[in-house]
Every structure is written in structure tokens, then in C-alpha cells.
Short mmCIF file of C-alpha atoms and ligand atoms in Angstrom, two decimals:
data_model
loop_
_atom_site.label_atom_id
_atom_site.label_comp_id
_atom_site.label_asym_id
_atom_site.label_seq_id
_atom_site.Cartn_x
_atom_site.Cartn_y
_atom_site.Cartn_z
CA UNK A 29 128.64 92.77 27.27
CA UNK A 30 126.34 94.84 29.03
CA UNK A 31 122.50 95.14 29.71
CA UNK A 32 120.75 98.05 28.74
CA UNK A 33 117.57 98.53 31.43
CA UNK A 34 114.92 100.91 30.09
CA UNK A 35 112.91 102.43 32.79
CA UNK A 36 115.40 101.24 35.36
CA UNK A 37 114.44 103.65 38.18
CA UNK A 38 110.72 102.51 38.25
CA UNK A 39 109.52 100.11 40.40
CA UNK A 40 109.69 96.81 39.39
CA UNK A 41 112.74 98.41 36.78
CA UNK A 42 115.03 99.23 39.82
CA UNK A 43 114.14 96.07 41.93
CA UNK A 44 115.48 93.92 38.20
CA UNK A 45 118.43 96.42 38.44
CA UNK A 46 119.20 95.28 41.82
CA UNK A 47 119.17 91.97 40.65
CA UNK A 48 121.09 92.13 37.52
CA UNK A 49 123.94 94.11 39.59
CA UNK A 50 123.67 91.66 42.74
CA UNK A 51 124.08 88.33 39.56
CA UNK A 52 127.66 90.43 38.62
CA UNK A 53 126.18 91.87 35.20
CA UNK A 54 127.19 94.97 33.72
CA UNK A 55 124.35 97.02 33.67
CA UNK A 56 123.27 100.51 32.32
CA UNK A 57 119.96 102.62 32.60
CA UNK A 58 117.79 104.76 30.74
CA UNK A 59 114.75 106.37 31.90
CA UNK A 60 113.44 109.65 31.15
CA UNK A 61 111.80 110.09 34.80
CA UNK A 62 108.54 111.08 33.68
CA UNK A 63 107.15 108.51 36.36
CA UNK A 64 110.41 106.89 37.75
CA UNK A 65 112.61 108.53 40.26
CA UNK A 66 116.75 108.80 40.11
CA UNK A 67 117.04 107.99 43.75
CA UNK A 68 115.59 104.09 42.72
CA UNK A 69 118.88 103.54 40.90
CA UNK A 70 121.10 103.53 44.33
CA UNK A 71 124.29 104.94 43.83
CA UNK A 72 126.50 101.73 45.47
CA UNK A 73 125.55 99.85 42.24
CA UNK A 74 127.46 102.41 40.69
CA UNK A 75 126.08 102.05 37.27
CA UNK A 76 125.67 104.16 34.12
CA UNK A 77 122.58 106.43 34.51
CA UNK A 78 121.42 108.55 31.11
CA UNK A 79 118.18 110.18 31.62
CA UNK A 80 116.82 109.75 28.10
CA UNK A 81 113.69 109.16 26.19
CA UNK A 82 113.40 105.39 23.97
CA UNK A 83 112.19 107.74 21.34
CA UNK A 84 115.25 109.32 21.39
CA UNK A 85 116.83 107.02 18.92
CA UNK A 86 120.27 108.25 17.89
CA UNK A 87 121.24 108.93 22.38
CA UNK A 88 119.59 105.19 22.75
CA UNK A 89 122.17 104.13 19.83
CA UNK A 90 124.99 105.82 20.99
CA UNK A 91 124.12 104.31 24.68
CA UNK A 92 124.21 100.21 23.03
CA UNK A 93 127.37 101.28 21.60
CA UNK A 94 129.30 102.91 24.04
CA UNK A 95 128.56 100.33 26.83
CA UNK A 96 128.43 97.12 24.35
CA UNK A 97 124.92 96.19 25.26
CA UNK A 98 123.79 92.80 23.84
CA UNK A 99 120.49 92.50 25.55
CA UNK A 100 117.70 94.97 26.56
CA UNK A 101 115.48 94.72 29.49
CA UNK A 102 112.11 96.84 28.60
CA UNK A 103 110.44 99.00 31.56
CA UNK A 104 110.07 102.14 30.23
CA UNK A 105 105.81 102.37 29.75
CA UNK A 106 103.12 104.41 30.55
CA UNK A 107 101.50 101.71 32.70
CA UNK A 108 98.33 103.17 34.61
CA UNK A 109 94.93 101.57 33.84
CA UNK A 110 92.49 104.22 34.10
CA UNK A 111 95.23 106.87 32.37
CA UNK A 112 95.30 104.75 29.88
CA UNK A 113 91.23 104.82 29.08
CA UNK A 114 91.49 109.24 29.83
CA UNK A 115 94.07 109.46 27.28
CA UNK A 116 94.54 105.83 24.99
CA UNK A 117 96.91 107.93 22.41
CA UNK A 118 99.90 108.59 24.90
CA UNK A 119 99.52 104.89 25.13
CA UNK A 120 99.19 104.60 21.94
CA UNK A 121 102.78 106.87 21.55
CA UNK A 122 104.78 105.83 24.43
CA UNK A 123 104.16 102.02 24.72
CA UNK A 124 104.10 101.16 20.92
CA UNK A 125 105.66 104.38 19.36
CA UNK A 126 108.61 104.61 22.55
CA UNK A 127 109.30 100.42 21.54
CA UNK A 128 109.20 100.54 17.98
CA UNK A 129 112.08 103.31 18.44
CA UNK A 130 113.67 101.54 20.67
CA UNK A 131 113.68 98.43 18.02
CA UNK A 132 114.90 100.80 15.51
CA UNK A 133 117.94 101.23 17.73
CA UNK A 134 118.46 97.82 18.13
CA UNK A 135 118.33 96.98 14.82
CA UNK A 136 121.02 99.49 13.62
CA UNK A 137 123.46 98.59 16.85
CA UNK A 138 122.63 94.37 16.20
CA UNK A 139 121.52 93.73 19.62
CA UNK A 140 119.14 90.68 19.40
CA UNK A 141 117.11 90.00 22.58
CA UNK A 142 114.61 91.59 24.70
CA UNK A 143 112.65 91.26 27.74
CA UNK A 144 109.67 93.17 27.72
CA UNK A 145 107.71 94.00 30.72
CA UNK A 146 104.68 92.70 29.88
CA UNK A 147 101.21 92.31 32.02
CA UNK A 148 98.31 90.04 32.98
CA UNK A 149 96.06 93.31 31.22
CA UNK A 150 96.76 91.47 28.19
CA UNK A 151 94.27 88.94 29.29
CA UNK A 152 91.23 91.43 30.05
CA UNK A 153 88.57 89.13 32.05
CA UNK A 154 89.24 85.27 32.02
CA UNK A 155 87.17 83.01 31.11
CA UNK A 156 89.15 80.50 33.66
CA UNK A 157 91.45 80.92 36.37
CA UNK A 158 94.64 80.53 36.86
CA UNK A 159 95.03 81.94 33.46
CA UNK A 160 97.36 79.80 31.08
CA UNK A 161 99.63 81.80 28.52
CA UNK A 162 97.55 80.26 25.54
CA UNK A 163 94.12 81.67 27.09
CA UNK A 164 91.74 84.38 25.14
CA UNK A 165 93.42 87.83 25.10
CA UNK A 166 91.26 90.48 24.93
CA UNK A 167 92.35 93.57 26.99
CA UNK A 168 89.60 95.49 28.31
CA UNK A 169 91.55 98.88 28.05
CA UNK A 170 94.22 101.14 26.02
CA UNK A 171 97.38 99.70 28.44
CA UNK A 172 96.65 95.77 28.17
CA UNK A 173 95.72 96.67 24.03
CA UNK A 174 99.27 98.14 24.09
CA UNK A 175 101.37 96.01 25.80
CA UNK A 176 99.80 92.93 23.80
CA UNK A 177 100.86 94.84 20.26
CA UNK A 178 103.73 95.14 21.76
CA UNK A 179 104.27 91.50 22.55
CA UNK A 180 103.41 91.09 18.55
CA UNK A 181 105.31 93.41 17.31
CA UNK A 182 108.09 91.68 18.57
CA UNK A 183 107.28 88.56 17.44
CA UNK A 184 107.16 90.27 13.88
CA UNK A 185 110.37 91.69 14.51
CA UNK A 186 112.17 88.30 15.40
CA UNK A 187 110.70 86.69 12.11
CA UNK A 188 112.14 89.82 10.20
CA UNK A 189 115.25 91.12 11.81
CA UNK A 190 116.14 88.03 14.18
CA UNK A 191 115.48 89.86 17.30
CA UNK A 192 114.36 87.20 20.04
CA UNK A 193 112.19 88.21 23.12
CA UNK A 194 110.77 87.53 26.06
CA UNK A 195 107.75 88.70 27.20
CA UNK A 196 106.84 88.56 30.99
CA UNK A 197 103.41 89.15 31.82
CA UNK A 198 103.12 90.05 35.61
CA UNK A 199 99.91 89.71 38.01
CA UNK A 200 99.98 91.95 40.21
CA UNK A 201 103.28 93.34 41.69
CA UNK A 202 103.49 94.08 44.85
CA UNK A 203 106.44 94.70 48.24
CA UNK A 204 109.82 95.65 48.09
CA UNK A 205 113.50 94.90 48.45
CA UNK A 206 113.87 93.19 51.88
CA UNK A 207 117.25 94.80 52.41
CA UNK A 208 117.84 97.98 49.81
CA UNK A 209 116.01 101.20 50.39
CA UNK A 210 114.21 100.52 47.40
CA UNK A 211 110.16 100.10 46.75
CA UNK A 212 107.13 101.18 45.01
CA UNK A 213 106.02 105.51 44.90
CA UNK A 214 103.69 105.83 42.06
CA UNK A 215 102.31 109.62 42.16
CA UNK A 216 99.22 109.25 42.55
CA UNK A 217 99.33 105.81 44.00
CA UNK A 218 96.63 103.39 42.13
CA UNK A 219 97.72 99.72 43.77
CA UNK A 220 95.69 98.49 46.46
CA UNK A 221 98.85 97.54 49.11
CA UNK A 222 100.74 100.78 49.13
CA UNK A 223 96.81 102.81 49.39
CA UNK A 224 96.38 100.58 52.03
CA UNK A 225 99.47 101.27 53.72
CA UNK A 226 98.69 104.93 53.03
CA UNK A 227 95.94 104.77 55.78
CA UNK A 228 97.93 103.11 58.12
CA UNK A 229 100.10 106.23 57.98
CA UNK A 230 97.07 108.21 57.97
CA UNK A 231 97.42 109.91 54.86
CA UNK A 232 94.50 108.59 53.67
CA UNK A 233 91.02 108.16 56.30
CA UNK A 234 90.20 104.59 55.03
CA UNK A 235 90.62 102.18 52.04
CA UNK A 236 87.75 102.39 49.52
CA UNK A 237 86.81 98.66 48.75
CA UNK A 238 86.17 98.87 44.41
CA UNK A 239 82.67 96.48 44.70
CA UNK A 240 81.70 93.90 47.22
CA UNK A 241 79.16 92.12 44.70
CA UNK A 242 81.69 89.97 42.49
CA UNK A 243 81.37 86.11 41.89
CA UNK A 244 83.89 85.71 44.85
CA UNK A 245 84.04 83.92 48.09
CA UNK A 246 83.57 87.46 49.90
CA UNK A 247 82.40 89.82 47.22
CA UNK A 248 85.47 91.12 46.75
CA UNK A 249 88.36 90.92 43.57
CA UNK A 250 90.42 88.39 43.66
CA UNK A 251 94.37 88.82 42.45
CA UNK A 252 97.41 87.15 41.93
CA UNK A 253 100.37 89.30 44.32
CA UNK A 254 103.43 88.41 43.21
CA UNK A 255 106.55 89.86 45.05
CA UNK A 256 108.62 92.55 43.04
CA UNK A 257 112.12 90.29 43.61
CA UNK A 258 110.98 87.40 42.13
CA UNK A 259 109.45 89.18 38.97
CA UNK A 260 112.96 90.58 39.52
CA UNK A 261 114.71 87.33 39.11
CA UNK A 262 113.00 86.29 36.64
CA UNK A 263 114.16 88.94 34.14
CA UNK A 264 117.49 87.64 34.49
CA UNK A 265 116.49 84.41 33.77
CA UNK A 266 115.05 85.69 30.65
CA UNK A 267 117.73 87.80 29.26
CA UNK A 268 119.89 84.31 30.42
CA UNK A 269 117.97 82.31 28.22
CA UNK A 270 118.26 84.54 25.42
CA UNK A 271 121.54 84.60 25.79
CA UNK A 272 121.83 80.85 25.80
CA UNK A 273 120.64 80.87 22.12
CA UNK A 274 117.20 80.40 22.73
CA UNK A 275 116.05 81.96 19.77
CA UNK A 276 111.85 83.01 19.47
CA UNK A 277 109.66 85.04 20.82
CA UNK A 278 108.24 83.85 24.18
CA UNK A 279 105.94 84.79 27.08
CA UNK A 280 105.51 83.64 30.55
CA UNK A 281 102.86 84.47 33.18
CA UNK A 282 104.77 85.81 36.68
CA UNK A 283 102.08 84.89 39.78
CA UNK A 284 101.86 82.92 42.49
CA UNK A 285 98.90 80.86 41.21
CA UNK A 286 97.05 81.67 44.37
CA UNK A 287 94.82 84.68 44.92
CA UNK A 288 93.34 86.76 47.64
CA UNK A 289 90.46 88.87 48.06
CA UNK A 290 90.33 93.07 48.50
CA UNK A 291 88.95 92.28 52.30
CA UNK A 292 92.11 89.75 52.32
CA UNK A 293 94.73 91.78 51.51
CA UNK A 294 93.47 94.80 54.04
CA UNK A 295 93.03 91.76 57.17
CA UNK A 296 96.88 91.04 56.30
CA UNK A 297 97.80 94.95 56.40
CA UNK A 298 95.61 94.90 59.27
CA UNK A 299 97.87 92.36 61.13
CA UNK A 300 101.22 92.98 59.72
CA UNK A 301 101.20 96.55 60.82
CA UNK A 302 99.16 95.90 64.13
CA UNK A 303 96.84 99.36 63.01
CA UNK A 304 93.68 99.51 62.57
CA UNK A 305 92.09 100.08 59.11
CA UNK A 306 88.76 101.33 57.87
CA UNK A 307 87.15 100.47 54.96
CA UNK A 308 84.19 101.41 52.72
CA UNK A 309 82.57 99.96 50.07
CA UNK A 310 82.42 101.79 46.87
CA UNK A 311 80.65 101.51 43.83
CA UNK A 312 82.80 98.97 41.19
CA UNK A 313 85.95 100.02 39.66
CA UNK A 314 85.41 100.42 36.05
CA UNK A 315 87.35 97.50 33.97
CA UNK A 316 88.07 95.28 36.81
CA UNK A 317 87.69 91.83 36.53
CA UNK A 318 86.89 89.65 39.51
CA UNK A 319 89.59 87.31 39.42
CA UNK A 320 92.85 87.20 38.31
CA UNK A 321 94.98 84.20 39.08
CA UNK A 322 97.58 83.05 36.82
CA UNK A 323 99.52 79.52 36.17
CA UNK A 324 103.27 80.58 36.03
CA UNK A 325 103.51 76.40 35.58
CA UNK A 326 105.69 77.37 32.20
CA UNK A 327 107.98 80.14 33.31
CA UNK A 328 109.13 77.38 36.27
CA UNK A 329 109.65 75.21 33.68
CA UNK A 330 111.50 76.87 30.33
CA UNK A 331 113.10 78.94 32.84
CA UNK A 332 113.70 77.79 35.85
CA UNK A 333 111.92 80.30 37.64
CA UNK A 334 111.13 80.02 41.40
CA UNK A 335 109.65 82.54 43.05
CA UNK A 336 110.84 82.71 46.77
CA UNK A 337 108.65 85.23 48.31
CA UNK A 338 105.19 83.79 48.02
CA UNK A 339 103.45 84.55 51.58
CA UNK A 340 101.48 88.00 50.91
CA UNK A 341 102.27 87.91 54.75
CA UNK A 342 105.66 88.59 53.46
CA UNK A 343 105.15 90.75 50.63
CA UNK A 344 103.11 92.74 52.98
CA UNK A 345 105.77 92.82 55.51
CA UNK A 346 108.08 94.44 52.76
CA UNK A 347 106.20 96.54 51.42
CA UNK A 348 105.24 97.80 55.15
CA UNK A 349 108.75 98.11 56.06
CA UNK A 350 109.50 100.30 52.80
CA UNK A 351 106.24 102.54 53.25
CA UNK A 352 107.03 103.17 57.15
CA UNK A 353 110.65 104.17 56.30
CA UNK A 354 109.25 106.18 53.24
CA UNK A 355 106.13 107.46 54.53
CA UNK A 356 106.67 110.19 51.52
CA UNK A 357 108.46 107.85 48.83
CA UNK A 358 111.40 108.76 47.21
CA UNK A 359 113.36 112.13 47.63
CA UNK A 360 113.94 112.86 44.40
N1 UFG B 5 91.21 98.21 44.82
C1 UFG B 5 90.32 98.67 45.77
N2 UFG B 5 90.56 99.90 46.31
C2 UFG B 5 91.62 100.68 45.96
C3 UFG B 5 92.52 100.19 44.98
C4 UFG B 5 92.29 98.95 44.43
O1 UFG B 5 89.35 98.01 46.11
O2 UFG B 5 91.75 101.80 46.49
C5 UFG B 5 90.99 96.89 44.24
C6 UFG B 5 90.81 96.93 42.75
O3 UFG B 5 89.47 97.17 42.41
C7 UFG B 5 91.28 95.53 42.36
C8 UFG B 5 92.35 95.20 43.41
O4 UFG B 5 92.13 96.10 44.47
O5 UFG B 5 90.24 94.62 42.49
C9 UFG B 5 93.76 95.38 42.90
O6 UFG B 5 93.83 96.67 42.30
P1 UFG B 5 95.20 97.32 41.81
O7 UFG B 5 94.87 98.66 41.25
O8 UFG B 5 96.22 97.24 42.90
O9 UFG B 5 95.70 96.33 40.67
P2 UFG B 5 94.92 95.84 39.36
O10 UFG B 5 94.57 94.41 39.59
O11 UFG B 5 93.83 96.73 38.95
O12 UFG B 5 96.05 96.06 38.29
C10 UFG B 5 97.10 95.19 38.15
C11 UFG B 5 98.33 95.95 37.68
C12 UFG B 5 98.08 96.56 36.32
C13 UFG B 5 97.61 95.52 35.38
C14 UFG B 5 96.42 94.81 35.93
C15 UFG B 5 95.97 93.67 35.06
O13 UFG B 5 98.65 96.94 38.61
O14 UFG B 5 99.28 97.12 35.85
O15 UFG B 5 96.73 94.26 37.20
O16 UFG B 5 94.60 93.70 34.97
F1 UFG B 5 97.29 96.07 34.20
#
């Protein structure tokens, strides 16, 4: 039995990979590298690599067959924000269109679970924080619209073809593997740490602060960093419980349940990498809510989930180390 990993060589995709392998699984990847990068999937895990689109139903067939996959772990997304408002129908195409082929596949080969990689988007602007899993969703753009079809579609798909699926809905993910030479290179970089980190290695002249006039304690956003290993771990706790019969279609919010402010997360890059930083204000992001903060009370529960890494001093730290050994990401 073996666990097919869409998108494996993406960010938080490679850091599950790392997991799965490190828990003794058999693992194999797929990813067509549009965004993620061959050099993420290490070769000491010496695992099956088959760069190949999820539309691409008859390879991804062949792939569950050959290998004897019985679960899927779902990466592979278009998963920028503001891309996602430019141009909503490659959303529209690779997020619903890319899973509904990959059901397809799964279907024909029986495989019955999936974990989706799902996001706090689905949400859109709470009316409470931390955000519970039963709260409002209404995404405010084309990725959080996506990824919540998604998250129905499957649903639909377990009532009609008996697939069962887990949907994880991250805040926001953020350092990298303490130990592997693994860690987040989105081109161009969106995410507050690494653009941070970016003028610390002065490739950028200072960190544009998106509004200083929310509803916050300093004016600033407020989010939910959760550390890529422990969203990590908690994909194999989902495929686990799938696999332990759990049959349904569930979702679980992945935070910390604390959050910290834009000026908060620069003071900790600030200190962490002992450099100064400058920052401006700017005008309001578009689409940005002020607070995002979510209640992970029921993925520590159902599954057992702990995360381990909670100190942003820590996720910084990672994420620092991985950025200063990787000034220009991955090679490849
Ligand atoms: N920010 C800045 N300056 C920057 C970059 C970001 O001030 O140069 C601010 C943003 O306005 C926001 C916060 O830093 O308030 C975090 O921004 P990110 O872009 O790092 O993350 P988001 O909260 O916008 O997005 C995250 C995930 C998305 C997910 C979304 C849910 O990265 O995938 O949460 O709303 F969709």
C-alpha cells in the first residue's frame, strides 16, 4: 500500500513527504512543476517521482496501479490569492477541473480516501475569532471559492462513490524543516516571513506593511502562523484515520489559535536574525481580512493532532535558517 502525494515538491507537499517517508510509508509523487521544484523531493527518500499533470488521467491511473496506492494526499493547486482574482478561470480549471480528474482516477483504480489541502480562504472575513470549522464560509476571492467546492465536491463524491476525505484547512503556513534542506521558494514570493527575510538578505530595501488602520491592537493584520511540520504531521494523521475506517468527509482547522500582528512578525525577524529591518506603510492589501485566528480544538481531538512547533520565535528561526542557506531558493 502506498500513498500517492500530488504536488509533493511544493512547499508544504514536500515537508508532508518528509513526514510520510520519516513514519516508514511508501510514498510516491506527482507534480507537474508548474510552481513546485524537483530538488524539494530530496533524493535520500528515494521515492517514485513522475512529473505529471492530475488532469492527466490515464498516467495518474497507471501511477495508483503500478505503486498500489490506497490513499491520496492532495497538494497539487494553483494557490496564490491575488492570481487567483487576475485570472479566477485557471482556478476555476486547475483546482476544481485538476481534482475532479484526479477523482475520476480514483474512482476507476478504487482508491477511497483523500486528504485535501485545504485553507483558512474558505472562511473569507470572520465574523469571530478563532474561527471554528462550523463558522460562515464565504471566501472573498477565486482560490478560497475553489478550494471550498472542492471540499464539497468531495463530500458529494463520498455519498456517491464511497470516497472518504479529509479536508485540512491551514492558517497561515509558515518555516521549514529544522534538519532537511527543505523550505518555502514561491516565485514571486507573496508570504509575509520569507519577504521579510528577503530584506534581511537585502534583496528587497524594506517590508511594505499592507494597512496600519485595522481593528487591531497595533493597526496591523493579525494571523494564525502555523509551522509547515506540524501541518505536516497532521496529514498523516489524516490519511491514518482514513485508513482506520473512518468513513465521511471531514475538515479540520490547522493553527495555533494564537495570532500576531504584521509589526509582530517583522520585531521577531528583527531579533531572530539580529538585522535591522525597514518598513513602510502601504495602502491596504485588497481582500485581507484583519484577523485570522483559528480553533484547531477538533483536529487535536478526532485526530490526535499536536502541533510541536508553536513559538513563531521558532518558526522564524527555521524559516531564517532555510532562507540564509538558500538566499536564492531551490536550484532547480
Ligand atoms: N503582508 C504585508 N506585507 C507583505 C506581505 C504580506 O503587510 O509584503 C501582510 C498581509 O497583508 C497579511 C499578512 O501580512 O495581513 C500575511 O500575509 P500573507 O500573504 O503571508 O498571508 P495571507 O494571510 O494573505 O494568506 C494566507 C495563505 C493563503 C490563504 C490565506 C487565507 O498564504 O494561502 O492565508 O486568507 F488563502
Amino acid at each position: 500500500m502506498s500513498i500517492l502525494v500530488t504536488g509533493g515538491a511544493g512547499y508544504v507537499g514536500s515537508h508532508t513527504v518528509a513526514e510520510l517517508v520519516q513514519k516508514g510509508e511508501d510514498v510516491v509523487v506527482i507534480d507537474n512543476l508548474s510552481t513546485g521544484h524537483r530538488n524539494a523531493v530530496l533524493n535520500e527518500w528515494a521515492i517514485p517521482f513522475y512529473q505529471c499533470d492530475i488532469h492527466d488521467t490515464a498516467r495518474v491511473m497507471k501511477v495508483m496501479t503500478d505503486h498500489h496506492v490506497d490513499s491520496v494526499v492532495h497538494f497539487a493547486a494553483s494557490s496564490l490569492v491575488a492570481e487567483s482574482v487576475h485570472d479566477p478561470l485557471k482556478y476555476y480549471a486547475n483546482n476544481l477541473g485538476g481534482t475532479r480528474a484526479l477523482l475520476d482516477a480514483m474512482v476507476s483504480c478504487d482508491v477511497a480516501s483523500i486528504v485535501l489541502s485545504s485553507t483558512a480562504a474558505v472562511y473569507g472575513s470572520p465574523r469571530r475569532v478563532p474561527i471554528s470549522e462550523d463558522a460562515n464560509k464565504e471566501p472573498l476571492n477565486p482560490y478560497g471559492e475553489t478550494k471550498l467546492a472542492i471540499e464539497r465536491m468531495l463530500s458529494y463524491a463520498q455519498q456517491a462513490y464511497g470516497i472518504s476525505s479529509v479536508s485540512l484547512r491551514y492558517f497561515n503556513a509558515a518555516g521549514a524543516h529544522p534538519t532537511l534542506p527543505i523550505g518555502e521558494d514561491h516565485r514571486p514570493e507573496s508570504h509575509l516571513i520569507p519577504i521579510i527575510l528577503q530584506v534581511v538578505l537585502g534583496q528587497r530595501d524594506e517590508i511594505l506593511i499592507y494597512g496600519d488602520d485595522y481593528e487591531t491592537r497595533d493597526g496591523t493584520c493579525i494571523r494564525d502562523y502555523i509551522h509547515v511540520c506540524d501541518l505536516a504531521s497532521a496529514h498523516y494523521l489524516a490519511v491514518s484515520h482514513l485508513r482506520e475506517g473512518n468513513t465521511g468527509s471531514y475538515a479540520f482547522n490547522l493553527g495555533n489559535g494564537s495570532g500576531f500582528s504584521v509589526r509582530e512578525v517583522i520585531d521577531c525577524v528583527r531579533a531572530i536574525s539580529e538585522h535591522p529591518v525597514p518598513a513602510l506603510v502601504a495602502p491596504r492589501r485588497a481582500g485581507d481580512p484583519a484577523q485570522l485566528v483559528g480553533d484547531a480544538s477538533l483536529a487535536q481531538s478526532v485526530l490526535g493532532w499536536k502541533p510541536t512547533r508553536k513559538d513563531l520565535t521558532q518558526i522564524v528561526a527555521d524559516a531564517w535558517r532555510w532562507h540564509r542557506t538558500h538566499p536564492d531558493g531551490y536550484q532547480g
